[in-house]
Protein backbone atom coordinates (compact mmCIF):
# COMPACT_ATOMS: atom_id res chain seq x y z
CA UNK A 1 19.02 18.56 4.43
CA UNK A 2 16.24 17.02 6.51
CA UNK A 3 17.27 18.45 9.57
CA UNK A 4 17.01 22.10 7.88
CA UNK A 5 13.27 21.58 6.71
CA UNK A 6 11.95 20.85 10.50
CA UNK A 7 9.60 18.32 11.70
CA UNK A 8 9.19 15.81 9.13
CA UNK A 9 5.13 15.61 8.52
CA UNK A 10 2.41 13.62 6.26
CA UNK A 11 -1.02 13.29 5.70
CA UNK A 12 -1.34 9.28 6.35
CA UNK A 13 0.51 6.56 8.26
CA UNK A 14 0.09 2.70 7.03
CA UNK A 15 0.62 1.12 10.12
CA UNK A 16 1.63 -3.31 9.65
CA UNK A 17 2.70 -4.66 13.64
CA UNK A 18 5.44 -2.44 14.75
CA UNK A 19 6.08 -0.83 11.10
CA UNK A 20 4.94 2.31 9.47
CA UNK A 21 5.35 3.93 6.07
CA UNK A 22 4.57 7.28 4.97
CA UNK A 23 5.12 9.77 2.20
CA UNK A 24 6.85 12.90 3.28
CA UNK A 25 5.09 16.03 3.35
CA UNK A 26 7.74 18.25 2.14
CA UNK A 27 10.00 15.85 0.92
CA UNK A 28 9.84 13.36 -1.81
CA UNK A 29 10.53 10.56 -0.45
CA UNK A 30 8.56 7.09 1.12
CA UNK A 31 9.94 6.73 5.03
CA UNK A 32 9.63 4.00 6.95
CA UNK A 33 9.26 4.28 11.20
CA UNK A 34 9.86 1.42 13.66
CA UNK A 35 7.75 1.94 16.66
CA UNK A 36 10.03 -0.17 18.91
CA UNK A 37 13.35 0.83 18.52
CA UNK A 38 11.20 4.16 17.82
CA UNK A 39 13.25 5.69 15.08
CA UNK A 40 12.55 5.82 11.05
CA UNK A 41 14.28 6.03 7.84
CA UNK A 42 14.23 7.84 4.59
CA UNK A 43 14.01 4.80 2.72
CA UNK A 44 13.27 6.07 -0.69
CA UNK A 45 13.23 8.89 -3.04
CA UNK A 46 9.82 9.00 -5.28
CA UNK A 47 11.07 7.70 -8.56
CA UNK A 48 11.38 10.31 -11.42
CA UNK A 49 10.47 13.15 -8.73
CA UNK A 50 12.45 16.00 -7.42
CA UNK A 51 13.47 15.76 -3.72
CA UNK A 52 11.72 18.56 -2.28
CA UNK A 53 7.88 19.52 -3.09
CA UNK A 54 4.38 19.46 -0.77
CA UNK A 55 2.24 17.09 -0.80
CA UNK A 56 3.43 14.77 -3.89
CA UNK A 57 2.35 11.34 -2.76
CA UNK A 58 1.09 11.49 1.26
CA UNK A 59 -1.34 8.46 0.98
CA UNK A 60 -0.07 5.63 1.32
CA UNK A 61 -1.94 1.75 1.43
CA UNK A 62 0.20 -1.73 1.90
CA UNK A 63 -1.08 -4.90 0.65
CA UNK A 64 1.34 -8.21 -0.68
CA UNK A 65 4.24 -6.54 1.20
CA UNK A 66 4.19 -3.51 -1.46
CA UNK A 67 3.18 0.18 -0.42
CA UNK A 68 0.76 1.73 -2.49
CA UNK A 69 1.34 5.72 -2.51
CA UNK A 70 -1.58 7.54 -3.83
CA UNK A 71 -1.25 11.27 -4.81
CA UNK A 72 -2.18 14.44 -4.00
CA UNK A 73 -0.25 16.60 -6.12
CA UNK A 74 1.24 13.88 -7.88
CA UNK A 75 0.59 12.22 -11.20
CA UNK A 76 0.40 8.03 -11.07
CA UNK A 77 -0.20 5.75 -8.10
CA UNK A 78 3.21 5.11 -6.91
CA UNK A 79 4.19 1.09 -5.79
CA UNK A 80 7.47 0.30 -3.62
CA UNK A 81 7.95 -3.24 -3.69
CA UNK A 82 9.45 -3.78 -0.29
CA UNK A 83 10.92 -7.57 -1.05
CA UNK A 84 13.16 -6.04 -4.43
CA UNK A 85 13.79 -2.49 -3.36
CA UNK A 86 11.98 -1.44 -6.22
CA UNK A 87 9.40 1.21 -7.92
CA UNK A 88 6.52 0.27 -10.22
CA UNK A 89 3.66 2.68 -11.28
CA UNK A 90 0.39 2.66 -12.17
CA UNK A 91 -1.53 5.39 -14.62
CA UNK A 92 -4.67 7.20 -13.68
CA UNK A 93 -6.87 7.79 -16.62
CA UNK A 94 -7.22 11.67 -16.61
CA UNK A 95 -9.61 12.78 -20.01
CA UNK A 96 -10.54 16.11 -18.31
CA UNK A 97 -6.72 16.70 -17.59
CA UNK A 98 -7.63 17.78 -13.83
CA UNK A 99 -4.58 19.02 -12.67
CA UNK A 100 -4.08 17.51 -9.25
CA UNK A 101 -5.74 13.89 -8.16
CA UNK A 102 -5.95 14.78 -4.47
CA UNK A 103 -6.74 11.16 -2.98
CA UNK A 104 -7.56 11.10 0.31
CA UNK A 105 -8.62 7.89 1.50
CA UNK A 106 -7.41 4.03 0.46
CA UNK A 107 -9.12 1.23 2.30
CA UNK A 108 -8.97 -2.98 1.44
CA UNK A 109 -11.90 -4.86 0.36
CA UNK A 110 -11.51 -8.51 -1.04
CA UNK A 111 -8.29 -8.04 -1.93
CA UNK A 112 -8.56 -4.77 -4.13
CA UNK A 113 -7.50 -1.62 -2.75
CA UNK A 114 -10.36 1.26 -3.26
CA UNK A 115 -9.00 4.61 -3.62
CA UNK A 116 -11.16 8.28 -3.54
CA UNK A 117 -9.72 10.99 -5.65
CA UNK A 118 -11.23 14.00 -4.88
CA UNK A 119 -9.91 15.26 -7.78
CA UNK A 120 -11.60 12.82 -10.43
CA UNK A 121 -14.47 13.07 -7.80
CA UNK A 122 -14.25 8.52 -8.10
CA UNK A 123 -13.42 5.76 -6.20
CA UNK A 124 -10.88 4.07 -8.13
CA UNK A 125 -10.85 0.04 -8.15
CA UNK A 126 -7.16 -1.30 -8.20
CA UNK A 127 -5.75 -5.19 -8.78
CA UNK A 128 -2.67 -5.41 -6.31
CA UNK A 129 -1.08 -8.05 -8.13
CA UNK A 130 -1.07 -6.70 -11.61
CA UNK A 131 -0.50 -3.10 -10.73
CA UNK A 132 -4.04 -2.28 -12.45
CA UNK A 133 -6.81 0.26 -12.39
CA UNK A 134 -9.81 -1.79 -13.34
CA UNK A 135 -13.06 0.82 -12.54
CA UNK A 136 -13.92 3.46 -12.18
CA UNK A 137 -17.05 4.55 -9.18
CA UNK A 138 -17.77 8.19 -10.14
CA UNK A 139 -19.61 10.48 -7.61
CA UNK A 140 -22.45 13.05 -7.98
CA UNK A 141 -21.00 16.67 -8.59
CA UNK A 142 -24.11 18.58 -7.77
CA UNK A 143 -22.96 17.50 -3.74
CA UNK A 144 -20.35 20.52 -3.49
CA UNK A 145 -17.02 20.04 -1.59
CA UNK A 146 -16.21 16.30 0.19
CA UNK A 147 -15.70 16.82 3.73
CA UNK A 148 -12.42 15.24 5.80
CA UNK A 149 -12.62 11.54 5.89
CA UNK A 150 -14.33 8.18 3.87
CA UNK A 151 -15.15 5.54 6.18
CA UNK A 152 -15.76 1.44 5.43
CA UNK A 153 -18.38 -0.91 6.47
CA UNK A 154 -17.76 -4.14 4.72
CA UNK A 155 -18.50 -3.57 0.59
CA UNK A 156 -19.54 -0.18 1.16
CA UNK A 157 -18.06 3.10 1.33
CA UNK A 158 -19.50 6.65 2.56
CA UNK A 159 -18.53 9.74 2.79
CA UNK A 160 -20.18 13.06 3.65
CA UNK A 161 -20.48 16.25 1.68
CA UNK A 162 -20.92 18.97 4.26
CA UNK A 163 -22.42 21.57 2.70
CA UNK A 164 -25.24 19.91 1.35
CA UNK A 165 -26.11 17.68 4.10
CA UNK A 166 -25.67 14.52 2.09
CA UNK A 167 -24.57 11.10 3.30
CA UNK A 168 -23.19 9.27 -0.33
CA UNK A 169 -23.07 5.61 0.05
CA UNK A 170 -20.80 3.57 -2.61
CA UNK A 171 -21.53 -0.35 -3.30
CA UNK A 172 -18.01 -0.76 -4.54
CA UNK A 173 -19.30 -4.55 -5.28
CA UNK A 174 -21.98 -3.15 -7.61
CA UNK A 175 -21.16 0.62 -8.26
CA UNK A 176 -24.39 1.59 -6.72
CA UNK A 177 -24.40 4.90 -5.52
CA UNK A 178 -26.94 5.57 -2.73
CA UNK A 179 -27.57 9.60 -1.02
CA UNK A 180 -29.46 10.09 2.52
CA UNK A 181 -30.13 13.68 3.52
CA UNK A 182 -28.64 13.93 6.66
CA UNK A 183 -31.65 14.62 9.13
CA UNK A 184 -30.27 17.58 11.19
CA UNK A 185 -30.47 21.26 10.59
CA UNK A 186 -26.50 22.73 11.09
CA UNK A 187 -24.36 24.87 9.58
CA UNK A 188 -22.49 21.94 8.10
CA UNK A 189 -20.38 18.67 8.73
CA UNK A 190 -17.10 17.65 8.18
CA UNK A 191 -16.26 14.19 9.67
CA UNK A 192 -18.20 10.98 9.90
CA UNK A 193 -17.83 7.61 12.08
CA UNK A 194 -19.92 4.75 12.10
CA UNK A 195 -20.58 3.05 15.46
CA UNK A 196 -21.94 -0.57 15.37
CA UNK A 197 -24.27 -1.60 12.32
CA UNK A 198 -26.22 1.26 11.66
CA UNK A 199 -25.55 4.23 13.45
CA UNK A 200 -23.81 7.45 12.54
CA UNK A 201 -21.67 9.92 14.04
CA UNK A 202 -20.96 13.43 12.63
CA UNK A 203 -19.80 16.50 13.83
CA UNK A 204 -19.09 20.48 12.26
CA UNK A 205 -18.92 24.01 13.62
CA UNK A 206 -20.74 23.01 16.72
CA UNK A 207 -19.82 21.59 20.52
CA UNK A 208 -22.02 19.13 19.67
CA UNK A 209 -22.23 15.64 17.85
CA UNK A 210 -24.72 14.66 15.99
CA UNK A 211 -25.87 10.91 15.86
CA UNK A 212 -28.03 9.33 13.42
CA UNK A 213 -29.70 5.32 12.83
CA UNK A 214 -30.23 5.03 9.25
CA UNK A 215 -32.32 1.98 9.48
CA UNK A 216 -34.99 3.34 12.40
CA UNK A 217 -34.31 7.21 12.18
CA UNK A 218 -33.84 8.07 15.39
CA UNK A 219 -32.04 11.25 15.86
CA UNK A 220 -30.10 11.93 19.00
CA UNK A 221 -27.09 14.99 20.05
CA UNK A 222 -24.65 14.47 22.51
CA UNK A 223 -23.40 17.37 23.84
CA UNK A 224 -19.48 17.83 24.57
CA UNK A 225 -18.60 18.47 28.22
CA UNK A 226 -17.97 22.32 29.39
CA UNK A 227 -14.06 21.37 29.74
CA UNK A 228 -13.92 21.00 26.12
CA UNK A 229 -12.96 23.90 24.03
CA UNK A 230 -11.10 24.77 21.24
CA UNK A 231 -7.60 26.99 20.82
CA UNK A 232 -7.94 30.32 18.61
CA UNK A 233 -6.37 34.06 18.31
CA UNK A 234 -7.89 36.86 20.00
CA UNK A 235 -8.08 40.30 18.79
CA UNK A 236 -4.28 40.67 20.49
CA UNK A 237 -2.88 37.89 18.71
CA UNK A 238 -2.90 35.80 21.35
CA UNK A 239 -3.89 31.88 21.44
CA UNK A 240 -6.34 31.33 23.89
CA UNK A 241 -8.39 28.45 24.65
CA UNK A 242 -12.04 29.22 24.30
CA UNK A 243 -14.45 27.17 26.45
CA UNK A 244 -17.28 29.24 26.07
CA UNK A 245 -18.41 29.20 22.31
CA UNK A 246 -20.84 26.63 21.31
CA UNK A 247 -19.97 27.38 17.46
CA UNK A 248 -16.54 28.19 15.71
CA UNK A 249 -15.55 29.47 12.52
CA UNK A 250 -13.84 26.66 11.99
CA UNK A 251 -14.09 22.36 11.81
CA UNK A 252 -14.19 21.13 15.54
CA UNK A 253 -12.76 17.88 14.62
């Protein structure tokens, strides 16, 4: 059956030493890879699921030697206890009945794991070791669409909202939400790194990254090199690899 669907694909890998896990992309199931014999493993059907759906439960998180599957499309936080070959699960509190949670990101602070659900438009607070949700961090909605990727620095969490320019800063200590306006004029911005202390990296549409020191303000672009380009279809429905356009219709990273 797995050979039939193609290259087996996810959203995530939760990498621990030489050992990965990963919810499949098209098929319901948590796999596990070994990166030195270099081969992996269906190891488990998702509990109470049918075998073959997109997207169910792609996220995935390990912490006390259980993986953590968040989901997309799915319903509940999934939890494979690796020691008992087992599945627990945890409910999401849904009072608007949104129909699909669509986490993207889990990262570890003092032992919690901190979930974003694009969906509920929160950062979710969960207790490992009793299989809890225990708060709730809800963001803004007037900030239009999240763009790609969350990012941690210690207690806090940010992510960007492209279209509106906005840099959202979570306490996840306090709940404190914090929003910076972005101080360059673009089309928009989907990803976001932060390099050192203080000092932001995003990029869009553009050959260009833009870089940003919250704490002074200064405001620099580096420029990516003339070899750099980006693959698209031509007008004869051919892929070609475009050097020349400083802006594309689409994300460059």
């Amino acid at each position: 059956m797995i050979g039939r669907l193609g290259m087996i694909w996810s959203d995530n890998l939760e990498l621990r030493d030489n050992t990965g896990w990963f919810g499949g992309g098209e098929i319901n199931a948590l796999f596990q890879a070994d990166f030195v014999s270099e081969k992996y493993k269906l190891l488990t059907p998702f509990e109470g699921d049918k075998i073959l759906g997109v997207r169910r439960y792609t996220i995935c998180k390990w912490l006390h030697n259980k993986v953590f599957c968040f989901p997309i499309y799915g319903d509940y936080i999934k939890v494979y206890h690796l020691d008992q070959c087992m599945w627990s699960q945890i409910d999401i509190e849904n009072p608007e009945d949104v129909q699909r949670m669509r986490f993207s990101d889990a990262l570890i602070y003092d032992g919690k794991i901190y979930g974003f659900t694009r969906g509920l438009r929160a950062i979710v607070e969960i207790d490992p070791e009793r299989e809890e949700l225990c708060n709730y961090i809800y963001i803004p909605e007037d900030l239009g669409m999240l763009s790609s990727n969350c990012l941690q620095h210690h207690n806090l969490i940010y992510c960007i909202f492209g279209s509106s320019r906005s840099l959202c800063e979570i306490n996840v200590e306090t709940g404190e939400v914090n929003l910076y306006d972005v101080p360059f004029d673009v089309k928009g911005i989907n990803t976001i790194n932060l390099v050192g202390e203080e000092e932001f990296w995003f990029s869009g549409f553009e050959k260009i990254i833009y870089i940003w020191n919250k704490r002074t303000d200064r405001k620099t672009t580096l420029y990516l090199p003339k070899e750099f380009g980006n693959y698209r279809v031509d007008d004869n429905k051919k892929l070609i690899l475009d050097y020349g356009s400083m802006e594309n219709e689409d994300v460059i990273f």
